[in-house]
Tab-separated table of C-alpha atoms in Angstrom:
chain	number	residue	atom	x	y	z
A	1	UNK	CA	78.279	-3.752	-40.676
A	2	UNK	CA	75.513	-2.217	-38.659
A	3	UNK	CA	72.500	-3.815	-36.984
A	4	UNK	CA	70.376	-3.387	-40.057
A	5	UNK	CA	72.759	-5.385	-42.197
A	6	UNK	CA	72.986	-8.067	-39.566
A	7	UNK	CA	69.231	-8.270	-39.343
A	8	UNK	CA	68.978	-8.671	-43.121
A	9	UNK	CA	71.450	-11.527	-42.915
A	10	UNK	CA	69.441	-13.187	-40.199
A	11	UNK	CA	66.303	-12.960	-42.300
A	12	UNK	CA	67.913	-14.772	-45.235
A	13	UNK	CA	67.367	-18.186	-43.678
A	14	UNK	CA	69.603	-20.826	-42.040
A	15	UNK	CA	73.361	-20.348	-42.452
A	16	UNK	CA	75.465	-22.846	-44.285
A	17	UNK	CA	78.523	-24.375	-42.636
A	18	UNK	CA	77.130	-24.144	-39.132
A	19	UNK	CA	76.056	-20.546	-39.710
A	20	UNK	CA	79.190	-19.004	-41.306
A	21	UNK	CA	80.346	-18.498	-44.929
A	22	UNK	CA	83.414	-16.744	-46.332
A	23	UNK	CA	81.655	-13.484	-47.018
A	24	UNK	CA	80.313	-13.209	-43.495
A	25	UNK	CA	83.672	-14.184	-41.968
A	26	UNK	CA	85.418	-11.452	-43.921
A	27	UNK	CA	82.986	-8.795	-42.802
A	28	UNK	CA	83.344	-9.821	-39.166
A	29	UNK	CA	87.127	-9.605	-39.373
A	30	UNK	CA	86.899	-6.172	-40.968
A	31	UNK	CA	84.768	-4.958	-38.089
A	32	UNK	CA	87.156	-6.349	-35.539
A	33	UNK	CA	90.062	-4.580	-37.191
A	34	UNK	CA	88.225	-1.268	-37.501
A	35	UNK	CA	85.750	-0.903	-34.613
A	36	UNK	CA	83.368	2.104	-34.758
A	37	UNK	CA	83.039	4.172	-31.717
A	38	UNK	CA	79.451	4.794	-30.778
A	39	UNK	CA	77.806	6.833	-28.078
A	40	UNK	CA	76.803	4.647	-25.224
A	41	UNK	CA	73.043	4.194	-25.065
A	42	UNK	CA	70.914	2.981	-22.174
A	43	UNK	CA	70.400	-0.736	-22.148
A	44	UNK	CA	66.673	-0.428	-22.816
A	45	UNK	CA	67.486	1.487	-26.040
A	46	UNK	CA	69.948	-1.132	-27.222
A	47	UNK	CA	67.332	-3.706	-27.881
A	48	UNK	CA	67.500	-5.369	-31.170
A	49	UNK	CA	64.617	-4.973	-33.593
A	50	UNK	CA	63.722	-8.588	-32.995
A	51	UNK	CA	63.486	-8.042	-29.237
A	52	UNK	CA	61.494	-4.870	-29.792
A	53	UNK	CA	59.121	-6.715	-32.066
A	54	UNK	CA	58.528	-9.448	-29.545
A	55	UNK	CA	58.068	-6.866	-26.810
A	56	UNK	CA	55.567	-4.966	-28.950
A	57	UNK	CA	53.600	-8.143	-29.659
A	58	UNK	CA	53.559	-9.014	-25.967
A	59	UNK	CA	52.343	-5.524	-25.020
A	60	UNK	CA	49.570	-5.598	-27.609
A	61	UNK	CA	48.477	-9.082	-26.513
A	62	UNK	CA	48.352	-8.102	-22.845
A	63	UNK	CA	46.496	-4.897	-23.671
A	64	UNK	CA	43.890	-6.686	-25.733
A	65	UNK	CA	43.421	-9.330	-23.055
A	66	UNK	CA	43.146	-6.695	-20.371
A	67	UNK	CA	40.658	-4.644	-22.375
A	68	UNK	CA	38.501	-7.674	-23.059
A	69	UNK	CA	38.597	-8.660	-19.405
A	70	UNK	CA	37.768	-5.117	-18.369
A	71	UNK	CA	34.856	-5.015	-20.786
A	72	UNK	CA	33.587	-8.348	-19.560
A	73	UNK	CA	33.919	-7.200	-15.975
A	74	UNK	CA	32.034	-3.996	-16.733
A	75	UNK	CA	29.359	-5.912	-18.557
A	76	UNK	CA	29.113	-8.283	-15.640
A	77	UNK	CA	28.774	-5.409	-13.210
A	78	UNK	CA	25.985	-3.917	-15.264
A	79	UNK	CA	24.041	-7.142	-15.760
A	80	UNK	CA	24.778	-9.093	-12.613
A	81	UNK	CA	22.347	-8.856	-9.646
A	82	UNK	CA	23.209	-10.250	-6.238
A	83	UNK	CA	21.630	-13.654	-5.755
A	84	UNK	CA	19.274	-12.432	-3.076
A	85	UNK	CA	18.100	-9.515	-5.200
A	86	UNK	CA	17.746	-11.668	-8.272
A	87	UNK	CA	15.637	-14.162	-6.366
A	88	UNK	CA	13.522	-11.369	-4.974
A	89	UNK	CA	13.114	-9.850	-8.410
A	90	UNK	CA	12.100	-13.182	-9.874
A	91	UNK	CA	9.622	-13.804	-7.078
A	92	UNK	CA	8.350	-10.254	-7.368
A	93	UNK	CA	7.748	-10.632	-11.077
A	94	UNK	CA	6.019	-13.950	-10.507
A	95	UNK	CA	3.858	-12.574	-7.716
A	96	UNK	CA	3.107	-9.463	-9.730
A	97	UNK	CA	1.806	-11.666	-12.517
A	98	UNK	CA	-0.276	-13.761	-10.114
A	99	UNK	CA	-1.628	-10.856	-8.082
A	100	UNK	CA	-3.157	-9.218	-11.109
A	101	UNK	CA	-6.080	-11.577	-10.676
A	102	UNK	CA	-8.604	-10.382	-8.072
A	103	UNK	CA	-7.979	-12.223	-4.810
A	104	UNK	CA	-9.036	-9.725	-2.112
A	105	UNK	CA	-12.454	-9.668	-0.428
A	106	UNK	CA	-14.032	-6.465	0.835
A	107	UNK	CA	-16.891	-5.431	3.126
A	108	UNK	CA	-18.332	-2.004	2.386
A	109	UNK	CA	-20.458	-0.225	4.984
A	110	UNK	CA	-22.987	2.347	3.766
A	111	UNK	CA	-25.044	4.942	5.655
A	112	UNK	CA	-28.205	6.447	4.199
A	113	UNK	CA	-29.336	9.699	5.814
A	114	UNK	CA	-33.045	10.384	6.161
A	115	UNK	CA	-34.717	13.767	6.357
A	116	UNK	CA	-35.514	13.482	10.077
A	117	UNK	CA	-31.868	12.990	11.169
A	118	UNK	CA	-32.341	9.252	11.291
A	119	UNK	CA	-30.134	6.930	9.276
A	120	UNK	CA	-30.239	3.393	7.910
A	121	UNK	CA	-27.237	1.174	7.257
A	122	UNK	CA	-26.258	-1.726	5.018
A	123	UNK	CA	-23.148	-3.785	4.291
A	124	UNK	CA	-22.180	-5.189	0.893
A	125	UNK	CA	-19.639	-8.008	0.565
A	126	UNK	CA	-17.677	-8.653	-2.639
A	127	UNK	CA	-15.134	-11.455	-3.054
A	128	UNK	CA	-13.361	-13.346	-5.847
A	129	UNK	CA	-15.033	-16.395	-7.326
A	130	UNK	CA	-13.269	-18.331	-10.095
A	131	UNK	CA	-10.849	-15.418	-10.625
A	132	UNK	CA	-13.709	-12.942	-10.979
A	133	UNK	CA	-15.256	-10.528	-8.519
A	134	UNK	CA	-18.707	-11.454	-7.300
A	135	UNK	CA	-21.182	-9.807	-4.930
A	136	UNK	CA	-21.617	-12.304	-2.102
A	137	UNK	CA	-24.610	-10.434	-0.720
A	138	UNK	CA	-25.768	-7.519	1.393
A	139	UNK	CA	-27.399	-7.175	4.768
A	140	UNK	CA	-28.732	-4.615	7.189
A	141	UNK	CA	-26.424	-2.804	9.546
A	142	UNK	CA	-22.667	-2.339	9.444
A	143	UNK	CA	-20.802	-5.637	9.711
A	144	UNK	CA	-17.437	-4.631	11.118
A	145	UNK	CA	-14.456	-7.005	11.488
A	146	UNK	CA	-13.064	-6.946	15.008
A	147	UNK	CA	-10.179	-9.316	15.718
A	148	UNK	CA	-11.154	-12.732	14.363
A	149	UNK	CA	-14.903	-12.014	14.459
A	150	UNK	CA	-17.527	-9.710	13.026
A	151	UNK	CA	-19.855	-7.433	14.925
A	152	UNK	CA	-23.057	-6.048	13.491
A	153	UNK	CA	-23.667	-2.391	14.284
A	154	UNK	CA	-27.290	-1.357	13.939
A	155	UNK	CA	-29.393	1.689	14.616
A	156	UNK	CA	-32.333	0.900	16.887
A	157	UNK	CA	-35.073	2.991	18.370
A	158	UNK	CA	-33.800	4.294	21.651
A	159	UNK	CA	-35.649	2.185	24.239
A	160	UNK	CA	-35.186	4.950	26.771
A	161	UNK	CA	-36.446	7.806	24.670
A	162	UNK	CA	-39.256	8.872	22.429
A	163	UNK	CA	-38.191	7.677	19.040
A	164	UNK	CA	-34.683	8.658	18.043
A	165	UNK	CA	-31.835	6.258	17.340
A	166	UNK	CA	-29.161	4.555	19.314
A	167	UNK	CA	-26.237	2.559	17.894
A	168	UNK	CA	-25.628	-0.895	19.350
A	169	UNK	CA	-23.327	-3.753	18.312
A	170	UNK	CA	-23.918	-7.529	18.401
A	171	UNK	CA	-21.233	-10.188	18.061
A	172	UNK	CA	-21.795	-12.077	14.788
A	173	UNK	CA	-25.164	-10.410	14.455
A	174	UNK	CA	-26.657	-12.431	17.316
A	175	UNK	CA	-29.087	-10.021	18.919
A	176	UNK	CA	-29.861	-10.190	22.601
A	177	UNK	CA	-32.506	-8.376	24.560
A	178	UNK	CA	-30.984	-5.248	26.048
A	179	UNK	CA	-31.100	-5.163	29.839
A	180	UNK	CA	-33.658	-2.833	31.297
A	181	UNK	CA	-32.281	0.520	32.308
A	182	UNK	CA	-32.148	0.787	36.104
A	183	UNK	CA	-31.165	4.430	36.391
A	184	UNK	CA	-33.101	7.664	36.583
A	185	UNK	CA	-36.757	7.036	35.738
A	186	UNK	CA	-36.933	10.449	34.088
A	187	UNK	CA	-34.443	9.211	31.496
A	188	UNK	CA	-37.430	8.167	29.374
A	189	UNK	CA	-37.638	11.800	28.316
A	190	UNK	CA	-34.264	11.611	26.572
A	191	UNK	CA	-34.378	12.222	22.852
A	192	UNK	CA	-31.079	11.530	21.109
A	193	UNK	CA	-29.869	10.581	17.640
A	194	UNK	CA	-26.596	8.803	16.872
A	195	UNK	CA	-25.019	8.717	13.435
A	196	UNK	CA	-22.087	6.503	12.474
A	197	UNK	CA	-19.341	8.464	10.682
A	198	UNK	CA	-16.707	5.740	10.430
A	199	UNK	CA	-16.165	2.116	11.435
A	200	UNK	CA	-12.605	0.810	11.526
A	201	UNK	CA	-10.738	-2.217	12.757
A	202	UNK	CA	-11.243	-1.331	16.416
A	203	UNK	CA	-12.863	2.086	16.573
A	204	UNK	CA	-16.107	3.781	15.680
A	205	UNK	CA	-16.562	7.517	15.101
A	206	UNK	CA	-20.029	8.786	16.009
A	207	UNK	CA	-21.991	12.032	15.812
A	208	UNK	CA	-24.361	12.209	18.761
A	209	UNK	CA	-27.079	14.855	18.887
A	210	UNK	CA	-29.300	15.360	21.921
A	211	UNK	CA	-32.540	17.232	21.389
A	212	UNK	CA	-34.167	16.652	24.765
A	213	UNK	CA	-32.230	15.817	27.917
A	214	UNK	CA	-33.266	13.466	30.717
A	215	UNK	CA	-35.029	16.338	32.473
A	216	UNK	CA	-37.209	16.960	29.464
A	217	UNK	CA	-35.460	20.194	28.539
A	218	UNK	CA	-34.819	21.052	24.911
A	219	UNK	CA	-31.069	21.411	24.559
A	220	UNK	CA	-30.053	20.983	20.918
A	221	UNK	CA	-26.483	19.765	21.490
A	222	UNK	CA	-24.235	17.800	19.132
A	223	UNK	CA	-21.052	16.004	20.112
A	224	UNK	CA	-18.485	13.856	18.306
A	225	UNK	CA	-16.966	10.838	20.004
A	226	UNK	CA	-14.559	8.066	19.087
A	227	UNK	CA	-15.010	4.798	20.943
A	228	UNK	CA	-13.818	1.245	20.939
A	229	UNK	CA	-16.396	-0.941	19.231
A	230	UNK	CA	-17.299	-2.803	22.406
A	231	UNK	CA	-18.609	0.403	23.928
A	232	UNK	CA	-21.657	-0.209	21.733
A	233	UNK	CA	-22.664	-3.432	23.488
A	234	UNK	CA	-26.343	-3.203	24.446
A	235	UNK	CA	-25.591	-3.968	28.096
A	236	UNK	CA	-23.053	-1.164	28.237
A	237	UNK	CA	-25.424	1.297	26.607
A	238	UNK	CA	-28.241	0.371	28.951
A	239	UNK	CA	-26.061	0.651	32.046
A	240	UNK	CA	-24.871	4.154	31.209
A	241	UNK	CA	-26.799	6.639	29.094
A	242	UNK	CA	-23.635	8.693	28.593
A	243	UNK	CA	-21.316	5.766	27.877
A	244	UNK	CA	-20.161	7.153	24.522
A	245	UNK	CA	-19.188	10.522	25.942
A	246	UNK	CA	-17.598	9.134	29.082
A	247	UNK	CA	-15.590	6.480	27.178
A	248	UNK	CA	-14.472	8.810	24.411
A	249	UNK	CA	-10.902	8.121	23.230
A	250	UNK	CA	-8.551	11.022	22.468
A	251	UNK	CA	-6.637	11.072	19.210
A	252	UNK	CA	-3.254	10.454	20.851
A	253	UNK	CA	-4.680	7.551	22.818
A	254	UNK	CA	-6.257	5.977	19.744
A	255	UNK	CA	-3.032	6.250	17.741
A	256	UNK	CA	-0.874	5.125	20.658
A	257	UNK	CA	1.466	8.098	20.262
A	258	UNK	CA	2.454	11.250	22.109
A	259	UNK	CA	2.338	13.854	19.378
A	260	UNK	CA	1.567	17.493	20.241
A	261	UNK	CA	-0.325	17.770	16.961
A	262	UNK	CA	-2.611	14.931	18.056
A	263	UNK	CA	-3.496	16.296	21.489
A	264	UNK	CA	-7.140	16.448	20.499
A	265	UNK	CA	-9.903	15.197	22.755
A	266	UNK	CA	-12.955	15.666	20.538
A	267	UNK	CA	-12.478	14.596	16.948
A	268	UNK	CA	-14.145	12.706	14.135
A	269	UNK	CA	-13.009	10.427	11.326
A	270	UNK	CA	-14.265	11.425	7.889
A	271	UNK	CA	-13.285	10.977	4.264
A	272	UNK	CA	-11.214	13.696	2.591
A	273	UNK	CA	-9.028	13.622	-0.544
A	274	UNK	CA	-9.279	9.835	-0.884
A	275	UNK	CA	-8.170	9.195	2.698
A	276	UNK	CA	-9.659	8.857	6.166
A	277	UNK	CA	-8.618	11.897	8.190
A	278	UNK	CA	-9.090	13.236	11.700
A	279	UNK	CA	-11.169	16.386	12.066
A	280	UNK	CA	-10.861	18.421	15.239
A	281	UNK	CA	-14.164	19.530	16.756
A	282	UNK	CA	-14.600	23.185	15.859
A	283	UNK	CA	-17.880	23.641	17.687
A	284	UNK	CA	-18.447	22.590	21.255
A	285	UNK	CA	-22.039	23.779	21.478
A	286	UNK	CA	-25.070	23.763	19.253
A	287	UNK	CA	-26.274	21.321	16.634
A	288	UNK	CA	-24.278	20.366	13.551
A	289	UNK	CA	-24.407	17.615	10.943
A	290	UNK	CA	-21.991	15.333	9.124
A	291	UNK	CA	-21.539	17.763	6.245
A	292	UNK	CA	-20.433	20.550	8.583
A	293	UNK	CA	-17.903	18.237	10.223
A	294	UNK	CA	-16.152	17.865	6.858
A	295	UNK	CA	-15.346	21.581	6.995
A	296	UNK	CA	-13.606	21.377	10.357
A	297	UNK	CA	-9.801	21.692	10.552
A	298	UNK	CA	-7.933	18.540	9.544
A	299	UNK	CA	-5.463	17.382	12.200
A	300	UNK	CA	-1.928	17.057	10.835
A	301	UNK	CA	-1.492	13.351	11.580
A	302	UNK	CA	-1.718	10.298	9.365
A	303	UNK	CA	-4.470	7.804	10.185
A	304	UNK	CA	-3.727	5.247	7.484
A	305	UNK	CA	-1.845	2.108	8.535
A	306	UNK	CA	-2.539	2.799	12.226
A	307	UNK	CA	-4.745	1.302	14.912
A	308	UNK	CA	-7.537	3.565	13.748
A	309	UNK	CA	-7.371	3.000	9.988
A	310	UNK	CA	-5.814	-0.167	8.572
A	311	UNK	CA	-6.138	1.044	4.982
A	312	UNK	CA	-3.054	1.795	2.921
A	313	UNK	CA	-2.849	4.939	0.783
A	314	UNK	CA	-4.616	4.796	-2.563
A	315	UNK	CA	-2.431	2.789	-4.966
A	316	UNK	CA	-3.699	4.632	-8.047
A	317	UNK	CA	-3.120	8.142	-9.265
A	318	UNK	CA	-6.357	10.072	-9.472
A	319	UNK	CA	-5.900	10.356	-13.232
A	320	UNK	CA	-5.913	6.549	-13.390
A	321	UNK	CA	-9.107	6.444	-11.325
A	322	UNK	CA	-10.935	8.888	-13.580
A	323	UNK	CA	-9.726	6.985	-16.608
A	324	UNK	CA	-11.672	4.000	-15.267
A	325	UNK	CA	-14.614	6.062	-13.997
A	326	UNK	CA	-14.797	9.707	-15.158
A	327	UNK	CA	-17.479	10.524	-12.539
A	328	UNK	CA	-15.472	9.190	-9.598
A	329	UNK	CA	-15.536	11.177	-6.353
A	330	UNK	CA	-13.577	8.784	-4.126
A	331	UNK	CA	-11.614	5.545	-4.341
A	332	UNK	CA	-10.072	2.814	-2.211
A	333	UNK	CA	-7.605	0.046	-3.083
A	334	UNK	CA	-6.795	-3.274	-1.460
A	335	UNK	CA	-3.545	-3.645	0.477
A	336	UNK	CA	-2.471	-6.050	-2.273
A	337	UNK	CA	-3.343	-3.567	-4.998
A	338	UNK	CA	-5.539	-5.980	-6.951
A	339	UNK	CA	-8.980	-4.413	-6.514
A	340	UNK	CA	-10.183	-0.826	-6.563
A	341	UNK	CA	-13.426	0.458	-5.023
A	342	UNK	CA	-14.395	3.511	-7.059
A	343	UNK	CA	-17.200	5.673	-5.700
A	344	UNK	CA	-19.435	7.929	-7.790
A	345	UNK	CA	-22.516	9.881	-6.699
A	346	UNK	CA	-24.912	7.111	-7.677
A	347	UNK	CA	-22.876	3.908	-7.681
A	348	UNK	CA	-19.786	2.016	-6.555
A	349	UNK	CA	-17.660	0.014	-8.964
A	350	UNK	CA	-15.303	-2.719	-7.829
A	351	UNK	CA	-12.649	-3.214	-10.482
A	352	UNK	CA	-9.711	-5.656	-10.832
A	353	UNK	CA	-7.836	-2.737	-12.312
A	354	UNK	CA	-4.498	-4.471	-12.865
A	355	UNK	CA	-5.950	-6.742	-15.498
A	356	UNK	CA	-6.171	-5.580	-19.114
A	357	UNK	CA	-9.380	-3.643	-19.651
A	358	UNK	CA	-10.773	-6.378	-21.900
A	359	UNK	CA	-10.398	-8.939	-19.083
A	360	UNK	CA	-11.978	-6.920	-16.267
A	361	UNK	CA	-15.339	-7.933	-14.850
A	362	UNK	CA	-16.350	-5.108	-12.504
A	363	UNK	CA	-19.094	-5.388	-9.901
A	364	UNK	CA	-21.478	-2.434	-9.644
A	365	UNK	CA	-23.382	-1.452	-6.502
A	366	UNK	CA	-26.089	1.160	-6.907
A	367	UNK	CA	-26.248	3.920	-4.309
A	368	UNK	CA	-29.397	5.566	-3.073
A	369	UNK	CA	-29.710	9.297	-2.620
A	370	UNK	CA	-27.845	10.526	0.481
A	371	UNK	CA	-26.005	7.217	0.822
A	372	UNK	CA	-22.287	7.362	1.652
A	373	UNK	CA	-19.400	5.070	2.581
A	374	UNK	CA	-18.547	4.738	6.279
A	375	UNK	CA	-16.432	1.579	6.146
A	376	UNK	CA	-14.187	-0.318	3.724
A	377	UNK	CA	-12.428	-3.345	5.200
A	378	UNK	CA	-10.318	-5.876	3.267
A	379	UNK	CA	-9.271	-9.507	3.535
A	380	UNK	CA	-6.239	-10.414	1.428
A	381	UNK	CA	-5.177	-13.809	2.803
A	382	UNK	CA	-6.946	-16.753	1.215
A	383	UNK	CA	-8.009	-18.240	4.548
A	384	UNK	CA	-9.818	-15.059	5.584
A	385	UNK	CA	-11.283	-14.533	2.133
A	386	UNK	CA	-12.817	-18.004	2.191
A	387	UNK	CA	-14.086	-17.526	5.753
A	388	UNK	CA	-15.745	-14.243	4.828
A	389	UNK	CA	-17.466	-15.816	1.847
A	390	UNK	CA	-18.749	-18.681	3.983
A	391	UNK	CA	-19.869	-16.546	6.924
A	392	UNK	CA	-21.639	-13.870	4.952
A	393	UNK	CA	-23.254	-16.442	2.725
A	394	UNK	CA	-24.851	-17.836	5.882
A	395	UNK	CA	-25.519	-14.565	7.722
A	396	UNK	CA	-27.106	-12.759	4.819
A	397	UNK	CA	-29.141	-15.814	3.842
A	398	UNK	CA	-30.511	-15.971	7.399
A	399	UNK	CA	-31.298	-12.244	7.490
A	400	UNK	CA	-33.242	-12.407	4.210
A	401	UNK	CA	-35.658	-15.068	5.447
């Protein structure tokens, strides 16, 4: 009787008589009397079919459990985010949803060039009101944030000369009588024009052109200077006719770096390719204007997010800008990316561009001929936004009376 026969017997159910009957006893005795010689097999091959079946079931069960666990682990790896990242992502999504509403305030400084080299200036303030952008007002001069305060830069008739302009700055627009110049009496012959090219968080970039010197000689000399704002205090200007030139700040000094590329003493800040850039003075003699300065070599340094220019790079692709305004020539965006200032030849649009187009309420500022942007400064924290709205509401109301 081989294993197969034995297995068939085992399958037939419980044995009678404690598991033995006469037929089975006879077959066992026959096998004892006539044993069959078999080749010895390894123990792992001598498993009974029952043992093999149980082993097979166990293997399949373990495999299925392992596969399911592996799949779950893989799925977990794909879907799980570390707690810190998940929290950040959730906060980011929440903030992203909130920040779509306009919440940044902006002051925009504009320069209008006249035919006689003189210029006039104005500042426009736009801020959110009830989740919509609103023009708070506009006033004469360039109102530049400096630290926790604002200074008003204005062009005044040069008290020492015969008509041209001088740039001076007053804290919070409070004008004081400039001290009388005590220097060379012949200085009254000076004829000089100053044009603001850029006003930043701390610095001003100025084109200064002298037509007649203090000796009364016609000279025709232009110069570009970059100064700290406080250089424009009336007392400082009155004490030193050449204060701007003598207190000029080099590019390396302004940036607070030591970069060979920025070892430039005479430079100007102008707008190029949607960014404020440094232009190295190409001409050191003769008269030139703001348009010629734009053609000077651009210094290979970044001004954005520095002490000179607080602005961040434009947050929109140019294709997105022209989709909003096909005639756009320049654009700025808030550090929080909620508001865009889009400049065309004849107007400026302020757009909460992250809102659906149907929900946007842009503010439009008309530009005069030969009027250009020389300053864009933002407030993104609620405290500063509210302060700006309050201050300019008062300052511009006072100036309009």
